[in-house]
PDB file of C-alpha atoms in Angstrom:
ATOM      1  CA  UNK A   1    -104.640 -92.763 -57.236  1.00 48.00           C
ATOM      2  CA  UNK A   2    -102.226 -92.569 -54.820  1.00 48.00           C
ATOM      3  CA  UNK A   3     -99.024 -90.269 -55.856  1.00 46.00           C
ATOM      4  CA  UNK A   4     -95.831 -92.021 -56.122  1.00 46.00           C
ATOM      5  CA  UNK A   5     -93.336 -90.647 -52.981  1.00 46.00           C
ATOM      6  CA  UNK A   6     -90.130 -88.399 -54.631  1.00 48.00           C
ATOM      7  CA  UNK A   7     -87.237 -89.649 -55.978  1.00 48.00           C
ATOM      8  CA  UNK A   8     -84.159 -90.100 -53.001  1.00 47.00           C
ATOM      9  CA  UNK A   9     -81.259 -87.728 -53.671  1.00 50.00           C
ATOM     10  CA  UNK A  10     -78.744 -90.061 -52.056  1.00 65.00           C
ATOM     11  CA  UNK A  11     -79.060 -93.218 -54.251  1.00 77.00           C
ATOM     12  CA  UNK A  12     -75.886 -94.062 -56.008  1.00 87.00           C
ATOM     13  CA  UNK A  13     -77.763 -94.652 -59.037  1.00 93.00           C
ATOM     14  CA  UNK A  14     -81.020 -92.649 -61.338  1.00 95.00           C
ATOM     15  CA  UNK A  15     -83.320 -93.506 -63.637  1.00 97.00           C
ATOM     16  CA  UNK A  16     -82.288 -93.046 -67.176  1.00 97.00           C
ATOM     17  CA  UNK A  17     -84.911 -94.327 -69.286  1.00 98.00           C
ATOM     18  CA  UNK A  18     -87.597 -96.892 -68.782  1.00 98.00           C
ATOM     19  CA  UNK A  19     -89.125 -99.097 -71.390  1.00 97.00           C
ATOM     20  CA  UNK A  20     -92.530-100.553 -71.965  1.00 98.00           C
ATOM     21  CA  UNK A  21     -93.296-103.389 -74.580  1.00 97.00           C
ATOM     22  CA  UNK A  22     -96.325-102.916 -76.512  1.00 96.00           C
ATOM     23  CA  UNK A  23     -98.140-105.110 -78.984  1.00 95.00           C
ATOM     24  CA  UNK A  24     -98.320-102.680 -81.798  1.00 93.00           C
ATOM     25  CA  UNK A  25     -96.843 -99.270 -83.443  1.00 92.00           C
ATOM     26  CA  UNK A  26     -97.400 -96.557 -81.341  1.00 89.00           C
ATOM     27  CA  UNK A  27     -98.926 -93.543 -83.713  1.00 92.00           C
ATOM     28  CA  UNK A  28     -96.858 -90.112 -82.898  1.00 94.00           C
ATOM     29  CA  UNK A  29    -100.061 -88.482 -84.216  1.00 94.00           C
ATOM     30  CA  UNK A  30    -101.795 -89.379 -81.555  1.00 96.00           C
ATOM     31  CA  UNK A  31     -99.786 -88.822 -79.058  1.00 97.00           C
ATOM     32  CA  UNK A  32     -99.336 -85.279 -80.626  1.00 97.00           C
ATOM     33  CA  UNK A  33    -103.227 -84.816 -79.951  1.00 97.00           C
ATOM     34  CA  UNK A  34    -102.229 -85.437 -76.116  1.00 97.00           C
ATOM     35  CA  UNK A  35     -99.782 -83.179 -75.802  1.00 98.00           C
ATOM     36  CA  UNK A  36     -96.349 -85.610 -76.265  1.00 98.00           C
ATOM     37  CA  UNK A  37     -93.673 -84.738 -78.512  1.00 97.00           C
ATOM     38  CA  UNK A  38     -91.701 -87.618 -79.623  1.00 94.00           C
ATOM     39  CA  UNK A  39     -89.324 -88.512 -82.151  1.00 87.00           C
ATOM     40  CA  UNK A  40     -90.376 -87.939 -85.998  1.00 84.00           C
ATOM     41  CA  UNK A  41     -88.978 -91.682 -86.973  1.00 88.00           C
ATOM     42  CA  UNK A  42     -89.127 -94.884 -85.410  1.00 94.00           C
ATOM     43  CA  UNK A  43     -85.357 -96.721 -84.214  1.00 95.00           C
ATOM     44  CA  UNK A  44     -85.508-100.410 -86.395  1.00 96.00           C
ATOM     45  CA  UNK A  45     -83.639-102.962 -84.121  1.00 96.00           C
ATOM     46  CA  UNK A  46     -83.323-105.497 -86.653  1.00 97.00           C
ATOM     47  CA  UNK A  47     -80.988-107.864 -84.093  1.00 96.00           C
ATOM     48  CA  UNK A  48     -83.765-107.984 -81.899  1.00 96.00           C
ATOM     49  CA  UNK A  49     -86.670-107.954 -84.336  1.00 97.00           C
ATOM     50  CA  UNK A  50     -88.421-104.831 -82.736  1.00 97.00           C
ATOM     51  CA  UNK A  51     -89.263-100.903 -83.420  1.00 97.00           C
ATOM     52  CA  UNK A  52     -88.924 -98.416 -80.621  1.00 97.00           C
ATOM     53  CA  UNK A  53     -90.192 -94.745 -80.442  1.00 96.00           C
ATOM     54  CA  UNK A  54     -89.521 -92.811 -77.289  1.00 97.00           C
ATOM     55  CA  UNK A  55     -90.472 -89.867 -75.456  1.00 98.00           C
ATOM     56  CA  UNK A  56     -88.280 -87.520 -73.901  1.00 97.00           C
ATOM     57  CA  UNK A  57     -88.503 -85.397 -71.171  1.00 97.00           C
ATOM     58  CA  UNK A  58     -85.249 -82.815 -69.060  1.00 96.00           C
ATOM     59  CA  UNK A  59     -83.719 -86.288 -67.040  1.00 96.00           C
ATOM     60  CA  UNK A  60     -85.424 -89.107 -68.382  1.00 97.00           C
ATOM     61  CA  UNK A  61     -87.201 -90.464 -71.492  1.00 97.00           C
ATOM     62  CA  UNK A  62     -90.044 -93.527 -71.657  1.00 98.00           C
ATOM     63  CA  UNK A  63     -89.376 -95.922 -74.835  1.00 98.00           C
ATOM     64  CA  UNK A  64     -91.981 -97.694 -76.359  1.00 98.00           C
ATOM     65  CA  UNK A  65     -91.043-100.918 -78.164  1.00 98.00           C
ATOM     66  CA  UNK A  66     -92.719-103.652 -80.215  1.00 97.00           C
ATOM     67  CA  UNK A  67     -91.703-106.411 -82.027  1.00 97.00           C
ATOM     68  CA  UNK A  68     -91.712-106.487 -86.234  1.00 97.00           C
ATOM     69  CA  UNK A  69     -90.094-109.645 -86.947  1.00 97.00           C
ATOM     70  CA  UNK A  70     -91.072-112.522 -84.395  1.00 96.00           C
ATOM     71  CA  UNK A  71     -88.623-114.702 -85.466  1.00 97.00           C
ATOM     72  CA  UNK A  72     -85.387-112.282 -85.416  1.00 97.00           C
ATOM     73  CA  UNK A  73     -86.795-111.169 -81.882  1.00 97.00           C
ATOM     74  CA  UNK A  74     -87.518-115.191 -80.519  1.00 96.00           C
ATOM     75  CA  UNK A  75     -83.420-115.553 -81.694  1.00 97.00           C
ATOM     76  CA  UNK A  76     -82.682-112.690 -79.769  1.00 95.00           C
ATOM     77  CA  UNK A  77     -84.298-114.364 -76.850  1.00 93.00           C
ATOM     78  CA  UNK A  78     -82.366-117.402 -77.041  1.00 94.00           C
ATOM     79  CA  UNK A  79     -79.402-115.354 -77.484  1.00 93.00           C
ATOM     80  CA  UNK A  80     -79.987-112.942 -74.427  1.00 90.00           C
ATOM     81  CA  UNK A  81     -82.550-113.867 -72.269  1.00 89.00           C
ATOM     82  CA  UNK A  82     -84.499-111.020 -73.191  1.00 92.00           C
ATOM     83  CA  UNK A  83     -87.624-111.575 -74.520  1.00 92.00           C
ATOM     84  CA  UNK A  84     -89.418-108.795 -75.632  1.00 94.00           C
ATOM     85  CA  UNK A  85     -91.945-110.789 -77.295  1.00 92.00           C
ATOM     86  CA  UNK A  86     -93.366-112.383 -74.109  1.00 91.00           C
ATOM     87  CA  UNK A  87     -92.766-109.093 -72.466  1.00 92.00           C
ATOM     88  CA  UNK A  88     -95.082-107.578 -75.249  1.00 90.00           C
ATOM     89  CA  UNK A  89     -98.000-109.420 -74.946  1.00 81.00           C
ATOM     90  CA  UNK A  90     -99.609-109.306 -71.653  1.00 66.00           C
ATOM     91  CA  UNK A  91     -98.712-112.135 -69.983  1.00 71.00           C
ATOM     92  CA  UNK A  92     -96.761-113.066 -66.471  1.00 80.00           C
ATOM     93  CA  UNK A  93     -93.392-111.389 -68.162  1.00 87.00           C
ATOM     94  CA  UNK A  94     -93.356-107.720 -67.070  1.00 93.00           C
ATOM     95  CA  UNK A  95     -93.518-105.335 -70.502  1.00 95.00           C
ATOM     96  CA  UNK A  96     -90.961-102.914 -68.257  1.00 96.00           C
ATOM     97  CA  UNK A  97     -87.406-102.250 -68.200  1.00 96.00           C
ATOM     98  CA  UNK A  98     -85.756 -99.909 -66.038  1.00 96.00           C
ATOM     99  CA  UNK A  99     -82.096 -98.045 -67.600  1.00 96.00           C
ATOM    100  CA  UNK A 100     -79.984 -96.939 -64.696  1.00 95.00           C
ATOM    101  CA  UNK A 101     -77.113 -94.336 -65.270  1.00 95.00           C
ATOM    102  CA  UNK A 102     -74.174 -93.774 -61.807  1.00 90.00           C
ATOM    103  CA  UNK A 103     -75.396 -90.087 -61.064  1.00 85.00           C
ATOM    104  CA  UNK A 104     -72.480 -88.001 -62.048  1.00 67.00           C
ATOM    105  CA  UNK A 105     -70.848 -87.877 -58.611  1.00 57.00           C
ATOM    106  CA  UNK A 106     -71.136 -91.219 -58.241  1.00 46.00           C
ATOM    107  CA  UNK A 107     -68.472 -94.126 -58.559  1.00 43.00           C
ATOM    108  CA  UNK A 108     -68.829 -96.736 -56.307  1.00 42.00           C
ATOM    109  CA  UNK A 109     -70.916-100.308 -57.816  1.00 40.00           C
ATOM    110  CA  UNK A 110     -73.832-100.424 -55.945  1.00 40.00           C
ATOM    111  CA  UNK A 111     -74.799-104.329 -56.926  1.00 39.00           C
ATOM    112  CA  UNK A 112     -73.028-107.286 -58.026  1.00 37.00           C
ATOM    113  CA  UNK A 113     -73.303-106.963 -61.675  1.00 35.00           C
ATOM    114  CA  UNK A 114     -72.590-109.921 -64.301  1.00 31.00           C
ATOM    115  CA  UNK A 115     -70.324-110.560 -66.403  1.00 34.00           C
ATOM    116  CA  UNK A 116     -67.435-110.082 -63.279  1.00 34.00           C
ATOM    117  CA  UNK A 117     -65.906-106.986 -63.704  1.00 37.00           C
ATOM    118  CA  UNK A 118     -62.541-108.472 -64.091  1.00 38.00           C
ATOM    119  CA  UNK A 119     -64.068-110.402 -66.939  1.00 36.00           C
ATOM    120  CA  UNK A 120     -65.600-107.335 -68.660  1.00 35.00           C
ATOM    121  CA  UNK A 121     -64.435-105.937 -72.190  1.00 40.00           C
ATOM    122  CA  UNK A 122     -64.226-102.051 -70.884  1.00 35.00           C
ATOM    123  CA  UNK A 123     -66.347-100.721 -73.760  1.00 40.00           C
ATOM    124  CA  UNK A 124     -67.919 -98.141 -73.946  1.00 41.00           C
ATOM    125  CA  UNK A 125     -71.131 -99.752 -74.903  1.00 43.00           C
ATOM    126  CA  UNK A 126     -71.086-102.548 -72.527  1.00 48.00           C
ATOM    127  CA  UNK A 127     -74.494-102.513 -70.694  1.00 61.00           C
ATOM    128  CA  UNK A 128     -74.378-104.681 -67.370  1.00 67.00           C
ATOM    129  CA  UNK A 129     -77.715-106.712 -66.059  1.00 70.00           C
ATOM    130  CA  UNK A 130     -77.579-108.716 -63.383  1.00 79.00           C
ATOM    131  CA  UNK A 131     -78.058-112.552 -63.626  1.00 80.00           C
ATOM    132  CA  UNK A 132     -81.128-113.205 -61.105  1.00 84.00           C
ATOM    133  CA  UNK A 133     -82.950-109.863 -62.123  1.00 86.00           C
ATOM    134  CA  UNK A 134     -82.528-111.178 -66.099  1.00 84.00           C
ATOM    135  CA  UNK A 135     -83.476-114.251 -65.564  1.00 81.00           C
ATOM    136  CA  UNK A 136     -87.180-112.916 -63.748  1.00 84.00           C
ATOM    137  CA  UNK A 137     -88.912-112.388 -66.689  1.00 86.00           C
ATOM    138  CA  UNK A 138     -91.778-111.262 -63.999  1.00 88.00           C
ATOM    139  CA  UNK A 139     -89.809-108.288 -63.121  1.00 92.00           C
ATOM    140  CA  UNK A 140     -88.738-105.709 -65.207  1.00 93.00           C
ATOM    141  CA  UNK A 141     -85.544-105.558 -66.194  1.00 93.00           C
ATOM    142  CA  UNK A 142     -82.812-103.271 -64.401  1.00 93.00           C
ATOM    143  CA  UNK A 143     -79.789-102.942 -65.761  1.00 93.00           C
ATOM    144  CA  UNK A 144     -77.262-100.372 -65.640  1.00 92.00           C
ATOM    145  CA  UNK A 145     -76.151 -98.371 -68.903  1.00 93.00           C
ATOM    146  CA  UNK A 146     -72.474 -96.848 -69.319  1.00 91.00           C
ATOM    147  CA  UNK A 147     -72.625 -93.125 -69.414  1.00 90.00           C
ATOM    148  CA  UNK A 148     -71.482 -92.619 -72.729  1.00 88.00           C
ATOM    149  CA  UNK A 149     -75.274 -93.607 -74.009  1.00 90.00           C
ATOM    150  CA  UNK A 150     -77.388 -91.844 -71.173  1.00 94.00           C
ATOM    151  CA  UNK A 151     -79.519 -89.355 -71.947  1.00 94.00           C
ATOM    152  CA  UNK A 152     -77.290 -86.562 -69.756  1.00 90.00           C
ATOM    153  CA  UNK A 153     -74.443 -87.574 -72.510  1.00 90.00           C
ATOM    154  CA  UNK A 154     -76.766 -87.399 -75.580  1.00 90.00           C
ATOM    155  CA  UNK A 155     -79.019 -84.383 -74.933  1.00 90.00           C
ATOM    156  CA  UNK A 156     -77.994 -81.395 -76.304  1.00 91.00           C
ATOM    157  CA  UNK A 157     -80.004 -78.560 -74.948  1.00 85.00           C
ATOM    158  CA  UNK A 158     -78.589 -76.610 -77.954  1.00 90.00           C
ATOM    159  CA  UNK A 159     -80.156 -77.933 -80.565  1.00 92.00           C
ATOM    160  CA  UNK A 160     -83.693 -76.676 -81.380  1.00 94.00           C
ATOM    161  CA  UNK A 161     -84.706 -80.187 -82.279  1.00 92.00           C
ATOM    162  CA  UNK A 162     -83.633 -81.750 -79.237  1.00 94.00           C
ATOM    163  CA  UNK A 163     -85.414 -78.181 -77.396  1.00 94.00           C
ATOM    164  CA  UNK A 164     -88.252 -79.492 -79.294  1.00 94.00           C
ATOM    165  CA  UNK A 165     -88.624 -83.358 -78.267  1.00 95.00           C
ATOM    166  CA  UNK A 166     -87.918 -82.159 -74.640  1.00 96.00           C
ATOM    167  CA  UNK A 167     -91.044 -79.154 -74.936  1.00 97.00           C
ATOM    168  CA  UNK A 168     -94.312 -81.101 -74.095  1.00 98.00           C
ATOM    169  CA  UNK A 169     -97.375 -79.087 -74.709  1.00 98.00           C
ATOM    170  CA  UNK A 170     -98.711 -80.948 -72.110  1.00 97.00           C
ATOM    171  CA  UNK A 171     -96.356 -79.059 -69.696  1.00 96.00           C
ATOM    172  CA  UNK A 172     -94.491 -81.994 -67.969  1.00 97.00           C
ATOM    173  CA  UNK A 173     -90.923 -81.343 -67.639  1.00 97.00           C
ATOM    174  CA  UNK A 174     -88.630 -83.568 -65.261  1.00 97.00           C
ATOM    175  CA  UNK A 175     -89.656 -86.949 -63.763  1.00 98.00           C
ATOM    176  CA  UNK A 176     -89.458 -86.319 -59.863  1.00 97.00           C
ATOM    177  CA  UNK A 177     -91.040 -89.659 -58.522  1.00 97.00           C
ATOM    178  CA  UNK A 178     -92.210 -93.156 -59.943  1.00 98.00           C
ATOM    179  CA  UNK A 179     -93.947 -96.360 -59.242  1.00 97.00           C
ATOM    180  CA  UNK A 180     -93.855 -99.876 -60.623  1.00 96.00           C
ATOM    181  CA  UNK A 181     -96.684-102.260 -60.575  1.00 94.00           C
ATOM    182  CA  UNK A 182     -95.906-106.267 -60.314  1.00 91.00           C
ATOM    183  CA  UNK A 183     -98.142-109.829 -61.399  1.00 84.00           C
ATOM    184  CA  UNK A 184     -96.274-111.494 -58.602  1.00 72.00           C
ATOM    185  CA  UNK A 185     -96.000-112.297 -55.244  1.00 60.00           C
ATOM    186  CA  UNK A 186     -92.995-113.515 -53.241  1.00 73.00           C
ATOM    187  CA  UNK A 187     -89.341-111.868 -52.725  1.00 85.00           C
ATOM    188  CA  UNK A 188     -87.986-109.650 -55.432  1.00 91.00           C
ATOM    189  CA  UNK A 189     -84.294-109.945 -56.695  1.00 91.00           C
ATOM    190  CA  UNK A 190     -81.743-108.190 -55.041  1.00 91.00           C
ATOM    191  CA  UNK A 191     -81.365-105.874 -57.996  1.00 91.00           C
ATOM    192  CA  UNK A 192     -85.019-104.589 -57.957  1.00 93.00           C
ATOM    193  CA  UNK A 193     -85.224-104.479 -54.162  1.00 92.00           C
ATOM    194  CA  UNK A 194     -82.029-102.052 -54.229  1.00 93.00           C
ATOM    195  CA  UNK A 195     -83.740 -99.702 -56.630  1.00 94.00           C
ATOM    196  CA  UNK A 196     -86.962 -99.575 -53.697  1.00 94.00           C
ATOM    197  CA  UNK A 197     -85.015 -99.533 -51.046  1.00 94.00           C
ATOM    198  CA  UNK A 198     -82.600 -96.791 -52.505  1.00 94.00           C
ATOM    199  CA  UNK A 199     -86.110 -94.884 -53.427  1.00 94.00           C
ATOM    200  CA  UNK A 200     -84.956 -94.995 -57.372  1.00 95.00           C
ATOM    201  CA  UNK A 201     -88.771 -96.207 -57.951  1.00 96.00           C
ATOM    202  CA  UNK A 202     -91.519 -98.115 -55.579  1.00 96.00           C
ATOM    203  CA  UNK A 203     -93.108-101.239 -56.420  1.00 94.00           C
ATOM    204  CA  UNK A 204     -96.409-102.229 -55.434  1.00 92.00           C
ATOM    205  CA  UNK A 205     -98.626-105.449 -56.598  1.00 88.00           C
ATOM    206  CA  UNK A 206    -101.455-105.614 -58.250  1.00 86.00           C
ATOM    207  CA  UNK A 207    -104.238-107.484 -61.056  1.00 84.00           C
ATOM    208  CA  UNK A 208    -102.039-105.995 -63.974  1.00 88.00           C
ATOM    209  CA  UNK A 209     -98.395-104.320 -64.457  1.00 91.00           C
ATOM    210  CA  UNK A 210     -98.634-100.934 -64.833  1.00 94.00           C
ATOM    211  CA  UNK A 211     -95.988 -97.859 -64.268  1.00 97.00           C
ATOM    212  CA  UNK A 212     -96.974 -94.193 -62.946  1.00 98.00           C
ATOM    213  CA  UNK A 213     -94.309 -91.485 -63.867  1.00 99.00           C
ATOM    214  CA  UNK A 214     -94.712 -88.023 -61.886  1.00 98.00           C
ATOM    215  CA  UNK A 215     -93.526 -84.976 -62.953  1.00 98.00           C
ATOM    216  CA  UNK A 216     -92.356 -81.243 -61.487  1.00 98.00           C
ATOM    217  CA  UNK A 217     -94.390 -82.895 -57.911  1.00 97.00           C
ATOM    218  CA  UNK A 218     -97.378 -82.793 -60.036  1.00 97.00           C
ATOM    219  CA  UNK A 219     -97.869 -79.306 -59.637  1.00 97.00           C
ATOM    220  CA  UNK A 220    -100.605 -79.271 -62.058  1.00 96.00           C
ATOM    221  CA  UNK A 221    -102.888 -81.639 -60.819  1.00 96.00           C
ATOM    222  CA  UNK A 222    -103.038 -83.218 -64.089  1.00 97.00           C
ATOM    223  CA  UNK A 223    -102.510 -87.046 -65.146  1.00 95.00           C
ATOM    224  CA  UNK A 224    -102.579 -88.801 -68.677  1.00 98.00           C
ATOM    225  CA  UNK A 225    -103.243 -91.954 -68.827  1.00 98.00           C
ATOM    226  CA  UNK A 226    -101.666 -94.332 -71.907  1.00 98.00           C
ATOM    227  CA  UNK A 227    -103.547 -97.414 -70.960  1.00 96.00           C
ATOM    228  CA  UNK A 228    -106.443 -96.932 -73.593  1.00 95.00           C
ATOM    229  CA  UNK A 229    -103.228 -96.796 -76.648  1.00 96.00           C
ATOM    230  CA  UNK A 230    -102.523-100.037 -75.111  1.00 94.00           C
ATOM    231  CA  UNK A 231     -99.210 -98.566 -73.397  1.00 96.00           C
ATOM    232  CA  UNK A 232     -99.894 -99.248 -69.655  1.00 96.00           C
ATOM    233  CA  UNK A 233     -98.369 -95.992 -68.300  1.00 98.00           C
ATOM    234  CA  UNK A 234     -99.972 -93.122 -66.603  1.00 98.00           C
ATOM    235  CA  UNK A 235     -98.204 -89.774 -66.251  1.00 99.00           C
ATOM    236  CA  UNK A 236     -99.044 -87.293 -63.420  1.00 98.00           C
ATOM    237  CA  UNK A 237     -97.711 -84.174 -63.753  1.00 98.00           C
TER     238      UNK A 237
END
């Protein structure tokens, strides 16, 4: 398949994290037997009525989330606009969601964001999506994380645990390029077409959504692909 093209140095923004919704629990076991490390236990949302598990890698990390308690998450839908049930069970909604941290010599806004930032409660925590992109449920989301939770802020390279969840025996180490794979036809919102045209990740069409993460310019050659666990990623690396 067709390698995804490197990730621009001069975007105003990076990848953080990227999520996937899946239908069921995804076994660390398993992906122990493919070389992944991820976390020992499972992150309960019990808001949103799902279970995440993630994998982590030097700049970016791929969580995996599916939903427990339909109810709590259809709420949360209502409440939100985020659906992760819909986005979990392979229909029009994208399963994706794309967490974008200001690289650290970065400032500037580069998209209208909503809430207004004159209207915004400067926490800490406050996460900021923009209205069209939300409401696309086609697309993933994008949305733009405060850099008190990115990963950059959280890792400690320190701590043999977080050494660990970082050391793949598979040997990928830093995402370098990625590619996102639409249901849908037509113009994309403003928020996704700033992340292709900034090169933060290209998106192609095609019969089902799908994501390709590459790694160190794939200098092995190599590629795993997630699809058959039901998690429609493939890494190249």
């Amino acid at each position: 398949m067709p390698i995804p093209f490197a990730l621009t140095t001069n975007a105003l923004l990076e990848i953080d994290h990227i999520f996937v919704c899946v239908k069921t629990a995804v076994s660390p076991s398993i992906l122990a037997d493919l070389g992944l490390n991820c976390a020992a236990q499972p992150i309960h949302r019990f808001n949103q009525g799902t279970v995440s598990n993630s994998i982590f890698f030097e700049n970016m990390y791929l969580e995996m989330i599916w939903v427990e308690d339909a109810q709590a998450s259809e709420i949360y839908a209502m409440q939100s606009g985020i659906d992760f049930l819909a986005r979990s069970q392979q229909s029009q909604a994208s399963p994706f969601g794309i967490a974008l941290r200001q690289k650290l010599d970065q400032v500037a806004r580069p998209f209208d964001l909503l809430p207004a930032e004159n209207t915004v409660d400067r926490s800490q925590t406050f996460i900021n999506f923009a209205a069209e992109n939300l409401s696309a449920q086609t697309e993933p989301l994008c949305f733009v994380i405060p850099d008190s939770v990115s990963l950059l802020s959280l890792l400690d390279r320190t701590s043999l645990l977080h050494q660990r969840l970082i050391s793949h025996p598979a040997g990928m180490q830093r995402l370098t390029a990625a590619k996102i794979t639409l249901q849908r036809t037509g113009q994309l919102s403003d928020s996704l077409a700033m992340l292709r045209r900034d090169g933060i990740i290209e998106v192609e069409q095609d019969t089902l959504p799908h994501l390709e993460l590459i790694f160190d310019d794939h200098k092995q050659s190599q590629h795993l692909d997630l699809r058959w666990l039901g998690i429609p990623v493939v890494l190249n690396y």
